[in-house]
Amino acid sequence: MADRRPPAAAPLLRAALCLLCCAPAAVRAVPELGLWTQAVDDKSGPLIFRKTMFNSTEIRFSVKSFSCLRPVKFTIEWTLKYHTCHNEYPELEEMSQKHELEEDFCAYLKNINCWTTKNENLDCNSDLQVFPSLNNKELTGIRNASNQEGSMDIVARTQRDGFHIFIVSIKTEKADASWNLNVSLSMMGPHGYISASDWPLMIFYMVMCIVYILYGILWLTWSACYWKDILRIQFWIAAVIFLGMLEKAVFYSEYQNINSTGLSSKF
Ligand SMILES: *[C@@H]1O[C@H](CO)[C@@H](O)[C@H](O)[C@H]1NC(C)=O
Ligand SMILES: *[C@@H]1O[C@H](CO)[C@@H](O)[C@H](O)[C@H]1NC(C)=O
Ligand SMILES: *[C@@H]1O[C@H](CO)[C@@H](O)[C@H](O)[C@H]1NC(C)=O
């Protein structure tokens, strides 16, 4: 009897492992990130970022490195738009690439729940060591000078929970100037970098992982108590519990990683 098991077990195990690996792709796309770095030059259009954010999420934007051969003055303008439906304004990315997006983003986005600010006359030349930091007077005015360090680079703060679009447009007064910048953007909410839609999932995976661990302990104890009467099906039940635990642990660690670093661990 016992020698019939390996042929039957191998395909089953393979199927289970395959399901485990394909599950993340099938369930939904990867969790939303919280940190981006991007290269921008004089030919790229406005940058568009989307994320489901909690209220009071702090959006930081800074120029990490730059190269301006000739002195130029930058105008950096950013717009935060809250929208209620998930797939609103799907055309923005394409329009930005084709340089068809109008100057006044808020007017285009119907002016409701839209906040915009800009910093003008940011000097850039080849002698400069650090790029001038951006600020939002509305936000930094609230805090006092000693807190300034902590609120560095905060350009916007969300005012409600939900879907947001963040647009950054970088311009110079001379159209023919050649420059390129490496910019960094982060969106850090009250729970970390995790997006508001992924936060409940992260809690779910954590709870399920604990539940599976408890099942596993219970099942092991029972199996140890009745080890003389164990049937093959009981081994399979143990395998299912183990796979469930592994799946939840992998998901939880990925979400936890995004929450603390803002980046996906590309495994
Ligand atoms: C931007 O980053 C890339 C990759 O790290 C680097 O090769 C490039 O020189 C940077 N550009 C500027 C303007 O610093
Ligand atoms: C400003 O900062 C100082 C030192 O941290 C603190 O004692 C004071 O209460 C702060 N004032 C306001 C208005 O936040
Ligand atoms: C967002 O948070 C701020 C400060 O924590 C609060 O005053 C405001 O009422 C909140 N907005 C919503 C829509 O919950």
Tab-separated table of C-alpha atoms and ligand atoms in Angstrom:
chain	number	residue	atom	x	y	z
A	1	MET	CA	0.000	0.000	0.000
A	2	ALA	CA	2.641	2.472	1.111
A	3	ASP	CA	4.572	2.385	-2.177
A	4	ARG	CA	1.576	3.845	-4.030
A	5	ARG	CA	1.929	7.210	-2.329
A	6	PRO	CA	4.871	8.936	-4.102
A	7	PRO	CA	3.345	8.993	-7.631
A	8	ALA	CA	0.078	10.388	-6.301
A	9	ALA	CA	1.720	12.885	-3.983
A	10	ALA	CA	4.135	14.496	-6.436
A	11	PRO	CA	1.631	16.101	-8.863
A	12	LEU	CA	-0.578	17.155	-5.999
A	13	LEU	CA	2.271	18.853	-4.218
A	14	ARG	CA	3.371	20.526	-7.418
A	15	ALA	CA	-0.150	21.807	-8.027
A	16	ALA	CA	-0.339	23.148	-4.486
A	17	LEU	CA	3.013	24.914	-4.804
A	18	CYS	CA	2.034	26.396	-8.156
A	19	LEU	CA	-1.214	27.701	-6.702
A	20	LEU	CA	0.728	29.236	-3.863
A	21	CYS	CA	3.066	31.066	-6.221
A	22	CYS	CA	0.404	32.218	-8.670
A	23	ALA	CA	-2.037	33.346	-5.993
A	24	PRO	CA	-0.569	36.869	-5.519
A	25	ALA	CA	-0.768	37.563	-9.243
A	26	ALA	CA	-4.291	36.184	-9.484
A	27	VAL	CA	-5.721	37.921	-6.433
A	28	ARG	CA	-4.674	41.440	-7.428
A	29	ALA	CA	-1.694	43.497	-8.429
A	30	VAL	CA	1.134	44.164	-5.979
A	31	PRO	CA	0.412	46.450	-3.032
A	32	GLU	CA	0.761	50.171	-3.661
A	33	LEU	CA	4.208	51.602	-2.995
A	34	GLY	CA	5.080	54.553	-0.796
A	35	LEU	CA	8.403	55.735	-2.159
A	36	TRP	CA	9.414	56.600	-5.702
A	37	THR	CA	12.551	57.918	-7.325
A	38	GLN	CA	12.418	59.140	-10.849
A	39	ALA	CA	14.594	60.865	-13.402
A	40	VAL	CA	13.104	63.962	-15.005
A	41	ASP	CA	14.465	66.026	-17.862
A	42	ASP	CA	13.362	68.934	-19.996
A	43	LYS	CA	11.461	66.607	-22.302
A	44	SER	CA	9.368	64.732	-19.763
A	45	GLY	CA	5.830	65.840	-19.014
A	46	PRO	CA	4.264	66.267	-15.572
A	47	LEU	CA	4.773	63.355	-13.155
A	48	ILE	CA	1.629	61.612	-12.027
A	49	PHE	CA	1.347	59.415	-8.940
A	50	ARG	CA	-1.723	57.640	-7.631
A	51	LYS	CA	-2.326	56.186	-4.242
A	52	THR	CA	-5.088	55.393	-1.784
A	53	MET	CA	-4.089	57.429	1.233
A	54	PHE	CA	-5.197	57.948	4.788
A	55	ASN	CA	-6.118	61.380	6.079
A	56	SER	CA	-3.027	63.340	7.237
A	57	THR	CA	-0.623	61.462	4.981
A	58	GLU	CA	2.512	63.539	4.506
A	59	ILE	CA	3.765	63.893	0.966
A	60	ARG	CA	7.443	64.738	0.661
A	61	PHE	CA	9.089	65.731	-2.548
A	62	SER	CA	12.714	66.584	-3.051
A	63	VAL	CA	15.345	66.842	-5.732
A	64	LYS	CA	18.090	64.341	-4.912
A	65	SER	CA	20.546	65.185	-7.653
A	66	PHE	CA	20.600	67.532	-10.580
A	67	SER	CA	22.597	68.701	-13.498
A	68	CYS	CA	22.082	72.109	-15.022
A	69	LEU	CA	24.771	73.065	-17.502
A	70	ARG	CA	23.664	76.668	-17.714
A	71	PRO	CA	21.970	78.625	-14.884
A	72	VAL	CA	18.201	78.192	-14.973
A	73	LYS	CA	15.314	79.068	-12.725
A	74	PHE	CA	12.849	76.298	-11.971
A	75	THR	CA	9.190	76.546	-11.151
A	76	ILE	CA	7.930	73.433	-9.442
A	77	GLU	CA	4.205	73.116	-9.074
A	78	TRP	CA	2.339	70.305	-7.362
A	79	THR	CA	-1.302	69.394	-7.230
A	80	LEU	CA	-3.109	67.006	-4.934
A	81	LYS	CA	-6.507	65.809	-6.035
A	82	TYR	CA	-8.932	63.670	-4.065
A	83	HIS	CA	-11.408	61.599	-6.050
A	84	THR	CA	-14.198	59.265	-5.006
A	85	CYS	CA	-14.211	56.596	-7.724
A	86	HIS	CA	-11.312	54.234	-8.184
A	87	ASN	CA	-10.725	54.608	-11.911
A	88	GLU	CA	-11.318	58.285	-12.352
A	89	TYR	CA	-9.192	60.216	-14.855
A	90	PRO	CA	-7.502	57.148	-16.425
A	91	GLU	CA	-6.363	59.303	-19.353
A	92	LEU	CA	-3.956	61.484	-17.341
A	93	GLU	CA	-0.833	59.356	-17.810
A	94	GLU	CA	-1.232	59.163	-21.568
A	95	MET	CA	-1.967	62.870	-21.886
A	96	SER	CA	1.092	63.683	-19.822
A	97	GLN	CA	3.307	61.619	-22.103
A	98	LYS	CA	1.887	63.326	-25.173
A	99	HIS	CA	2.268	66.766	-23.528
A	100	GLU	CA	-1.425	67.411	-23.933
A	101	LEU	CA	-2.162	68.110	-20.285
A	102	GLU	CA	-3.249	71.674	-19.637
A	103	GLU	CA	-1.344	73.963	-17.319
A	104	ASP	CA	-4.087	74.351	-14.769
A	105	PHE	CA	-4.532	70.819	-13.459
A	106	CYS	CA	-7.160	71.741	-10.884
A	107	ALA	CA	-9.339	73.298	-13.550
A	108	TYR	CA	-9.011	70.122	-15.569
A	109	LEU	CA	-9.807	68.024	-12.471
A	110	LYS	CA	-13.037	69.957	-11.868
A	111	ASN	CA	-11.597	72.111	-9.017
A	112	ILE	CA	-13.258	70.053	-6.278
A	113	ASN	CA	-11.018	68.687	-3.501
A	114	CYS	CA	-7.985	69.886	-5.356
A	115	TRP	CA	-5.060	71.685	-3.730
A	116	THR	CA	-2.198	73.254	-5.606
A	117	THR	CA	0.968	75.071	-4.610
A	118	LYS	CA	4.096	76.152	-6.362
A	119	ASN	CA	7.624	77.271	-5.652
A	120	GLU	CA	9.026	79.720	-8.148
A	121	ASN	CA	12.505	80.947	-9.023
A	122	LEU	CA	14.465	77.978	-7.701
A	123	ASP	CA	17.971	78.657	-8.932
A	124	CYS	CA	19.996	75.890	-10.419
A	125	ASN	CA	23.506	76.133	-11.819
A	126	SER	CA	26.596	73.985	-12.099
A	127	ASP	CA	28.184	75.453	-8.900
A	128	LEU	CA	25.258	74.529	-6.701
A	129	GLN	CA	25.837	71.776	-4.118
A	130	VAL	CA	22.304	71.080	-2.951
A	131	PHE	CA	19.051	71.855	-4.660
A	132	PRO	CA	16.920	74.411	-2.749
A	133	SER	CA	14.363	72.527	-0.683
A	134	LEU	CA	10.711	72.873	-1.487
A	135	ASN	CA	8.161	74.073	0.977
A	136	ASN	CA	4.514	74.686	1.418
A	137	LYS	CA	3.882	77.828	3.440
A	138	GLU	CA	0.430	76.665	4.464
A	139	LEU	CA	1.901	73.571	6.111
A	140	THR	CA	5.146	74.906	7.570
A	141	GLY	CA	3.364	77.960	8.993
A	142	ILE	CA	1.501	75.723	11.437
A	143	ARG	CA	4.634	74.264	12.989
A	144	ASN	CA	7.305	76.345	14.682
A	145	ALA	CA	10.920	76.798	13.735
A	146	SER	CA	12.335	74.099	16.023
A	147	ASN	CA	10.101	71.540	14.364
A	148	GLN	CA	11.244	72.569	10.923
A	149	GLU	CA	13.699	69.654	10.605
A	150	GLY	CA	10.953	67.077	10.910
A	151	SER	CA	8.714	68.803	8.427
A	152	MET	CA	11.407	69.199	5.763
A	153	ASP	CA	10.251	68.687	2.206
A	154	ILE	CA	6.616	68.172	3.136
A	155	VAL	CA	4.864	69.658	0.164
A	156	ALA	CA	1.334	68.477	0.840
A	157	ARG	CA	-0.835	66.726	3.358
A	158	THR	CA	-4.012	64.827	2.584
A	159	GLN	CA	-7.203	65.981	4.230
A	160	ARG	CA	-9.332	62.884	3.887
A	161	ASP	CA	-9.139	59.114	3.449
A	162	GLY	CA	-9.341	57.870	-0.113
A	163	PHE	CA	-8.019	57.890	-3.649
A	164	HIS	CA	-5.594	60.644	-4.507
A	165	ILE	CA	-3.718	61.798	-7.552
A	166	PHE	CA	-0.534	63.773	-7.065
A	167	ILE	CA	0.863	65.699	-10.014
A	168	VAL	CA	4.233	67.418	-10.111
A	169	SER	CA	5.144	69.711	-12.922
A	170	ILE	CA	8.680	71.019	-13.292
A	171	LYS	CA	9.310	73.936	-15.603
A	172	THR	CA	11.968	76.466	-16.415
A	173	GLU	CA	11.507	79.976	-17.728
A	174	LYS	CA	13.671	79.219	-20.743
A	175	ALA	CA	12.083	76.593	-22.944
A	176	ASP	CA	15.362	75.557	-24.569
A	177	ALA	CA	17.309	74.958	-21.341
A	178	SER	CA	18.692	71.474	-20.974
A	179	TRP	CA	18.638	69.924	-17.502
A	180	ASN	CA	17.941	66.717	-15.691
A	181	LEU	CA	16.914	65.982	-12.152
A	182	ASN	CA	16.553	62.891	-10.006
A	183	VAL	CA	13.577	63.400	-7.765
A	184	SER	CA	12.254	61.461	-4.818
A	185	LEU	CA	8.676	61.335	-3.624
A	186	SER	CA	7.324	59.667	-0.524
A	187	MET	CA	3.845	59.319	0.907
A	188	MET	CA	3.960	58.417	4.575
A	189	GLY	CA	0.680	57.921	6.376
A	190	PRO	CA	-0.081	57.476	10.068
A	191	HIS	CA	0.642	53.716	9.843
A	192	GLY	CA	3.717	53.968	7.626
A	193	TYR	CA	4.102	53.803	3.865
A	194	ILE	CA	1.239	51.333	3.436
A	195	SER	CA	-1.745	52.567	1.450
A	196	ALA	CA	-5.164	52.851	3.019
A	197	SER	CA	-6.490	49.996	0.872
A	198	ASP	CA	-3.657	47.623	1.799
A	199	TRP	CA	-3.671	48.321	5.526
A	200	PRO	CA	-6.740	46.112	6.285
A	201	LEU	CA	-5.201	43.353	4.149
A	202	MET	CA	-1.993	43.531	6.124
A	203	ILE	CA	-3.939	43.121	9.383
A	204	PHE	CA	-5.885	40.246	7.825
A	205	TYR	CA	-2.708	38.396	6.803
A	206	MET	CA	-1.209	38.911	10.228
A	207	VAL	CA	-4.288	37.561	12.007
A	208	MET	CA	-4.588	34.618	9.602
A	209	CYS	CA	-0.930	33.755	10.066
A	210	ILE	CA	-1.432	33.595	13.826
A	211	VAL	CA	-4.606	31.524	13.379
A	212	TYR	CA	-2.754	29.029	11.161
A	213	ILE	CA	0.075	28.790	13.666
A	214	LEU	CA	-2.460	27.974	16.392
A	215	TYR	CA	-4.087	25.348	14.120
A	216	GLY	CA	-0.665	23.886	13.428
A	217	ILE	CA	0.180	23.611	17.118
A	218	LEU	CA	-3.213	22.086	17.865
A	219	TRP	CA	-2.900	19.593	15.018
A	220	LEU	CA	0.621	18.590	16.019
A	221	THR	CA	-0.464	18.046	19.622
A	222	TRP	CA	-3.414	15.918	18.559
A	223	SER	CA	-1.294	13.945	16.116
A	224	ALA	CA	1.265	13.319	18.832
A	225	CYS	CA	-1.438	12.147	21.244
A	226	TYR	CA	-3.024	9.738	18.757
A	227	TRP	CA	0.053	8.900	16.694
A	228	LYS	CA	-0.795	5.169	16.658
A	229	ASP	CA	-4.079	5.737	14.789
A	230	ILE	CA	-2.879	8.323	12.255
A	231	LEU	CA	-4.228	7.928	8.707
A	232	ARG	CA	-2.693	9.340	5.556
A	233	ILE	CA	-5.360	12.019	5.293
A	234	GLN	CA	-4.164	13.471	8.563
A	235	PHE	CA	-0.742	14.099	7.006
A	236	TRP	CA	-2.450	15.927	4.164
A	237	ILE	CA	-4.406	18.067	6.577
A	238	ALA	CA	-1.116	18.948	8.260
A	239	ALA	CA	0.328	19.850	4.853
A	240	VAL	CA	-2.628	22.126	4.081
A	241	ILE	CA	-2.218	23.890	7.412
A	242	PHE	CA	1.482	24.325	6.764
A	243	LEU	CA	0.936	25.716	3.251
A	244	GLY	CA	-1.733	28.101	4.525
A	245	MET	CA	0.620	29.341	7.183
A	246	LEU	CA	3.427	29.796	4.671
A	247	GLU	CA	1.193	31.711	2.253
A	248	LYS	CA	-0.035	34.112	4.928
A	249	ALA	CA	3.492	34.596	6.278
A	250	VAL	CA	4.845	35.462	2.805
A	251	PHE	CA	2.042	37.947	2.156
A	252	TYR	CA	2.390	39.514	5.566
A	253	SER	CA	6.140	39.967	5.207
A	254	GLU	CA	5.707	41.621	1.803
A	255	TYR	CA	3.106	44.072	3.122
A	256	GLN	CA	5.176	44.736	6.224
A	257	ASN	CA	8.206	45.404	4.054
A	258	ILE	CA	6.315	47.906	1.911
A	259	ASN	CA	4.994	49.555	5.035
A	260	SER	CA	8.442	50.109	6.504
A	261	THR	CA	10.507	50.844	3.388
A	262	GLY	CA	7.922	52.038	0.875
A	263	LEU	CA	9.442	49.711	-1.713
A	264	SER	CA	8.520	46.249	-2.895
A	265	SER	CA	10.945	43.394	-2.189
A	266	LYS	CA	11.260	41.913	-5.653
A	267	PHE	CA	11.585	38.248	-4.837
B	1	LIG	C1	20.169	60.106	-11.699
B	1	LIG	O1	20.345	58.776	-11.228
B	1	LIG	C2	20.954	57.924	-12.178
B	1	LIG	C3	20.981	56.537	-11.585
B	1	LIG	O2	21.260	56.531	-10.212
B	1	LIG	C4	22.335	58.432	-12.529
B	1	LIG	O3	22.941	57.591	-13.494
B	1	LIG	C5	22.233	59.841	-13.077
B	1	LIG	O4	23.492	60.373	-13.316
B	1	LIG	C6	21.484	60.730	-12.101
B	1	LIG	N1	21.248	62.034	-12.729
B	1	LIG	C7	21.637	63.165	-12.181
B	1	LIG	C8	21.279	64.396	-12.913
B	1	LIG	O5	22.255	63.200	-11.124
B	2	LIG	C1	7.665	75.409	19.573
B	2	LIG	O1	8.713	74.534	19.935
B	2	LIG	C2	9.095	74.629	21.318
B	2	LIG	C3	10.285	73.717	21.534
B	2	LIG	O2	10.113	72.456	20.962
B	2	LIG	C4	7.894	74.237	22.187
B	2	LIG	O3	8.247	74.345	23.565
B	2	LIG	C5	6.718	75.133	21.872
B	2	LIG	O4	5.586	74.719	22.620
B	2	LIG	C6	6.402	75.101	20.381
B	2	LIG	N1	5.344	76.052	20.077
B	2	LIG	C7	4.280	75.754	19.330
B	2	LIG	C8	3.319	76.843	19.091
B	2	LIG	O5	4.113	74.645	18.853
B	3	LIG	C1	-8.443	64.725	8.706
B	3	LIG	O1	-7.585	64.898	9.823
B	3	LIG	C2	-7.621	66.192	10.400
B	3	LIG	C3	-6.557	66.273	11.474
B	3	LIG	O2	-6.260	65.042	12.039
B	3	LIG	C4	-9.048	66.445	10.921
B	3	LIG	O3	-9.101	67.732	11.473
B	3	LIG	C5	-10.017	66.318	9.772
B	3	LIG	O4	-11.351	66.476	10.244
B	3	LIG	C6	-9.885	64.974	9.092
B	3	LIG	N1	-10.723	64.965	7.893
B	3	LIG	C7	-11.638	64.017	7.646
B	3	LIG	C8	-12.426	64.166	6.402
B	3	LIG	O5	-11.828	63.076	8.412
